[in-house]
XYZ file of N, CA and C in Angstrom:
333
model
N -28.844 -135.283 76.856
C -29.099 -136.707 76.952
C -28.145 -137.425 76.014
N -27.869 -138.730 76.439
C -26.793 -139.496 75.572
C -27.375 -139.629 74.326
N -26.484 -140.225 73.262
C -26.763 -139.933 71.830
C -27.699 -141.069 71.577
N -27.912 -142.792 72.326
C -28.694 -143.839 71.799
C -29.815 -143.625 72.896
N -30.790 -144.009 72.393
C -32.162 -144.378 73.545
C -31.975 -145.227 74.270
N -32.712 -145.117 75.558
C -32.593 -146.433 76.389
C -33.190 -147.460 76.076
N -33.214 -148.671 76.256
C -33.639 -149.910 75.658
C -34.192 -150.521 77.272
N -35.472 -150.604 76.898
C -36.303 -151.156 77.962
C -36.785 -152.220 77.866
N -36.779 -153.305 78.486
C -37.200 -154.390 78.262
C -38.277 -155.445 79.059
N -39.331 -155.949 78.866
C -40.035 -156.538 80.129
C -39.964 -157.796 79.753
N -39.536 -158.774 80.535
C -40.031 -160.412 79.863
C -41.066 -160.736 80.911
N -41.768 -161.659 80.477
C -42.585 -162.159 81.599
C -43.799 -163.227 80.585
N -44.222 -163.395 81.136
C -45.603 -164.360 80.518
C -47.453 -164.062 81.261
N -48.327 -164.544 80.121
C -49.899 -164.387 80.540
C -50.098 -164.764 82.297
N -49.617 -165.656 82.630
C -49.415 -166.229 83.921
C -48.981 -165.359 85.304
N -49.770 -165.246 85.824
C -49.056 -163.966 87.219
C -48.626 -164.581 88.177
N -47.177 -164.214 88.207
C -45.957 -164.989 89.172
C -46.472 -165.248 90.433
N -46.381 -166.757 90.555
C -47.190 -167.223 91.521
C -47.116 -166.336 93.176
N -45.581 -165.826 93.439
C -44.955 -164.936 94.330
C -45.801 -163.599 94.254
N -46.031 -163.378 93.450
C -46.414 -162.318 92.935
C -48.150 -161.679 93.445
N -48.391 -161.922 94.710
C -49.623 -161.632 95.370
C -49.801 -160.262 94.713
N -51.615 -160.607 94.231
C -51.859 -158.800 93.496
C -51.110 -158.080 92.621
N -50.186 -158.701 92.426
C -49.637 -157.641 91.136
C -50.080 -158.192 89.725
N -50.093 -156.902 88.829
C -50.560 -156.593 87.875
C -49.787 -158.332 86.488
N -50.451 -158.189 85.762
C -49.624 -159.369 84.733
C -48.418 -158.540 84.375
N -47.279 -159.842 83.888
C -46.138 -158.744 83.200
C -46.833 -158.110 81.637
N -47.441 -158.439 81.039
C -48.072 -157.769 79.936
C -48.656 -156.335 80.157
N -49.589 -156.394 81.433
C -50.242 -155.009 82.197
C -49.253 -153.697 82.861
N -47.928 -154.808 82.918
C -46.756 -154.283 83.699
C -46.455 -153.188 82.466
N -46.209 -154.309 81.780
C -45.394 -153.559 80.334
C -45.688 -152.217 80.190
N -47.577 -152.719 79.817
C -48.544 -151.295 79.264
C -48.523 -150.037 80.326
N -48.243 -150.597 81.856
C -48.567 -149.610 82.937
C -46.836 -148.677 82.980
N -45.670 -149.517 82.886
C -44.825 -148.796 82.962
C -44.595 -147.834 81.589
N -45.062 -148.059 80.514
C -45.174 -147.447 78.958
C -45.847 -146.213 79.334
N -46.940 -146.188 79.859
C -47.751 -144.989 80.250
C -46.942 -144.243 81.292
N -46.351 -144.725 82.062
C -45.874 -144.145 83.116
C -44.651 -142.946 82.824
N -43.861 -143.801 82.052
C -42.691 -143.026 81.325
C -43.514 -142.224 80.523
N -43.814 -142.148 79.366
C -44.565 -141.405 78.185
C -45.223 -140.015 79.367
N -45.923 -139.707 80.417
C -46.232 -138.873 81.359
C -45.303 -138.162 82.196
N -44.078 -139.155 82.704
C -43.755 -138.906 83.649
C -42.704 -137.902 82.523
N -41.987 -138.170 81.609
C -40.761 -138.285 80.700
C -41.578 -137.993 78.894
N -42.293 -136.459 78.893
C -42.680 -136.312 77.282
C -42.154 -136.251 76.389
N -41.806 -136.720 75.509
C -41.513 -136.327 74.034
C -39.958 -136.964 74.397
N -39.531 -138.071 75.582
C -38.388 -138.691 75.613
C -38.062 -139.871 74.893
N -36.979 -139.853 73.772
C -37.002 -140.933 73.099
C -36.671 -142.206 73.916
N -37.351 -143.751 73.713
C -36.626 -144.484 74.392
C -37.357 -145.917 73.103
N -36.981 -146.814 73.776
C -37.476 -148.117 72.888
C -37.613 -149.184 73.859
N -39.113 -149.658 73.916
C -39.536 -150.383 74.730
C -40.057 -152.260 74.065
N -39.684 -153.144 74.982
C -40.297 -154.435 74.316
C -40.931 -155.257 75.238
N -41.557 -156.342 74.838
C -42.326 -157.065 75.885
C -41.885 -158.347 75.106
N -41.047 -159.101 75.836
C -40.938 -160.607 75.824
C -41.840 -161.650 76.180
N -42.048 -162.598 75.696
C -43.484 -163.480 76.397
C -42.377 -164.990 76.291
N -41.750 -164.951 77.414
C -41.092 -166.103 77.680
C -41.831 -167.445 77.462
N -42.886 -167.585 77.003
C -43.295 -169.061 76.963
C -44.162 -168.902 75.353
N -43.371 -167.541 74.415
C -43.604 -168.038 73.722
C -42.543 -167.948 72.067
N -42.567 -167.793 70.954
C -41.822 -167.712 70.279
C -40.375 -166.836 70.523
N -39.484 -167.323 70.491
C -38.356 -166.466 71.518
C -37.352 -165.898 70.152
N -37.052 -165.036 69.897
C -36.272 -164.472 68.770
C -34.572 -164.613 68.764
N -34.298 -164.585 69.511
C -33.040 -164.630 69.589
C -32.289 -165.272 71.000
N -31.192 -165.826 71.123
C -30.014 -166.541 71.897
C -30.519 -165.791 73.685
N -30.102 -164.014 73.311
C -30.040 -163.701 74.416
C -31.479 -163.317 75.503
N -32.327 -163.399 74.699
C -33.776 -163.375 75.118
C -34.224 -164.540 75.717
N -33.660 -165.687 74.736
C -34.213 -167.459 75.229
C -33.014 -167.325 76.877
N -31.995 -166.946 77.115
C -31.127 -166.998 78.070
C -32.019 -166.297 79.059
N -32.023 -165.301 79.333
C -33.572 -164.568 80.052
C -34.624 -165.271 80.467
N -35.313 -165.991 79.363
C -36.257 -166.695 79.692
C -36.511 -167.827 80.094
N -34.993 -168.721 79.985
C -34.515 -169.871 80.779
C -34.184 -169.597 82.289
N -33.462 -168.446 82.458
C -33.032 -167.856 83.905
C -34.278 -167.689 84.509
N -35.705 -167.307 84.256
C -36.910 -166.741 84.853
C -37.698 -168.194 85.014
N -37.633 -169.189 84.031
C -38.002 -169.998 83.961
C -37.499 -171.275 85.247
N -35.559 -171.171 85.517
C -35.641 -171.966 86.132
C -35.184 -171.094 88.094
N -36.056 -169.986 87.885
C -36.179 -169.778 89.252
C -35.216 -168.809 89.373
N -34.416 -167.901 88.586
C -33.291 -167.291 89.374
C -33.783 -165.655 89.352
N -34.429 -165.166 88.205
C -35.817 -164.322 88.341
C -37.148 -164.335 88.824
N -37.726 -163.570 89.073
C -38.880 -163.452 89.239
C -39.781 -162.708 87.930
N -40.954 -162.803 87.693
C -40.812 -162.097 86.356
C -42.473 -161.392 86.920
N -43.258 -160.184 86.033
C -42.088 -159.484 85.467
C -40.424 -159.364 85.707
N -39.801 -159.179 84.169
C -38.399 -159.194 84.509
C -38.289 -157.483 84.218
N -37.791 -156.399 84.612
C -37.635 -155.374 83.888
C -35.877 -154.984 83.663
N -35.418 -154.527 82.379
C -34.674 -154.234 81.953
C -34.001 -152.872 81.478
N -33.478 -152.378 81.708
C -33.044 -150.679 80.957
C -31.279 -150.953 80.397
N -31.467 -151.026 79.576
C -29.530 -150.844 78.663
C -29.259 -152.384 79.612
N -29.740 -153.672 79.328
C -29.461 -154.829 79.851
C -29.000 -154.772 81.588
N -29.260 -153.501 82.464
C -29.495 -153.756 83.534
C -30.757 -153.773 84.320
N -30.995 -154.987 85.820
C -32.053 -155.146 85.555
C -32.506 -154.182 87.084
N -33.833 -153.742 86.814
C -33.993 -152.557 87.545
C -35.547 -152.720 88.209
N -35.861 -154.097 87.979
C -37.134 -154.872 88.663
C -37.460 -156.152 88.314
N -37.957 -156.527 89.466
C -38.504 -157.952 88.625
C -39.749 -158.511 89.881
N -40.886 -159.139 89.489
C -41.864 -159.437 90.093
C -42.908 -158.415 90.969
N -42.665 -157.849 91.530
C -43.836 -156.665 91.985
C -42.721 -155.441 91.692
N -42.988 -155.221 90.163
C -42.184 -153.756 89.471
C -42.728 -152.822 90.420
N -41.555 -151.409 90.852
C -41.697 -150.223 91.306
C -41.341 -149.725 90.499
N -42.246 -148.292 90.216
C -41.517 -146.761 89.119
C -40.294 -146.644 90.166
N -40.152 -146.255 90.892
C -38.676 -145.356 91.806
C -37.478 -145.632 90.627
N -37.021 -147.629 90.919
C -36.052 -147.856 90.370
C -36.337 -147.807 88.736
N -37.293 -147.626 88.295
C -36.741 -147.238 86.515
C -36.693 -145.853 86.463
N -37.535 -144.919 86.865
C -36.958 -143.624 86.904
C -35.898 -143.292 87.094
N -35.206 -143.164 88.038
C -34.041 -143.351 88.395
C -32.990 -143.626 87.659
N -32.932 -144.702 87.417
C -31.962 -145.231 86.148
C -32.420 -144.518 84.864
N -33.564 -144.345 84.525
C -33.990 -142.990 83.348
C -33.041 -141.626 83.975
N -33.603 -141.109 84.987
C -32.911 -140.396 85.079
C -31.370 -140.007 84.843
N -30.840 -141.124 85.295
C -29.363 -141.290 85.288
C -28.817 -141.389 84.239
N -29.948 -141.839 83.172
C -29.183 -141.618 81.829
C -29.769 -140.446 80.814
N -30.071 -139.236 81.619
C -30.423 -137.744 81.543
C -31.706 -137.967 80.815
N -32.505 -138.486 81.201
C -34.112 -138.104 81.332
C -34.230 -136.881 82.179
N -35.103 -136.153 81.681
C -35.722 -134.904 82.863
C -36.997 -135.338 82.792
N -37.406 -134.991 83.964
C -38.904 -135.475 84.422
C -39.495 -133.732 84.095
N -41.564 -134.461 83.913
C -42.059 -133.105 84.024
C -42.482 -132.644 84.704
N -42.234 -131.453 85.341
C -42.288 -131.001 86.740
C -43.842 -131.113 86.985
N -44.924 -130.615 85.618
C -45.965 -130.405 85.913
C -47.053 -131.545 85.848
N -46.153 -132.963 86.291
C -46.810 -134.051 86.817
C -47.312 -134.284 87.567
């Protein structure tokens, strides 16, 4: 596996994207894809965050994110891996695995 962790990222807000029939909050998203990896991918280092676009924003490139979701060009949940984006609004595992994979995750077989 490469030498830095992947950097995962969810933005989204308490609010469930109006588009967004039945799907989970991006907060639930967060917690559901966290579990998902941690099972699917054990003892794989990675670093995960949850953005809350409507609320204290930390930095330039996060508020840019949350302006883009804000004025319609996302859907949010937004999901993120190494700043590419690999879901947004009704998140699927396929495409973050995948891109885990690709950056030499091994899955556990006895999932």
């Amino acid at each position: 596996m490469g030498q830095t962790k992947p950097k995962i990222e969810i933005y989204g807000t308490a609010v469930i994207c109006a588009s967004c029939v039945n799907a989970p909050s991006s907060k639930d998203t967060y917690e559901w894809l966290q579990a998902a990896i941690d099972r699917k991918y054990p003892n794989q280092g990675y670093d995960i965050r949850y953005i809350d676009i409507e609320g204290p924003i930390e930095n330039e490139r996060d508020q840019d994110y949350a302006t883009r979701i804000q004025e319609d060009e996302f859907f949010y949940p937004l999901v993120l891996i190494n700043d590419e984006v690999v879901g947004e609004g009704y998140v699927q595992l396929k495409p973050v695995f995948t891109t885990l994979e690709n950056l030499g995750f091994v899955p556990d077989e006895t999932v």
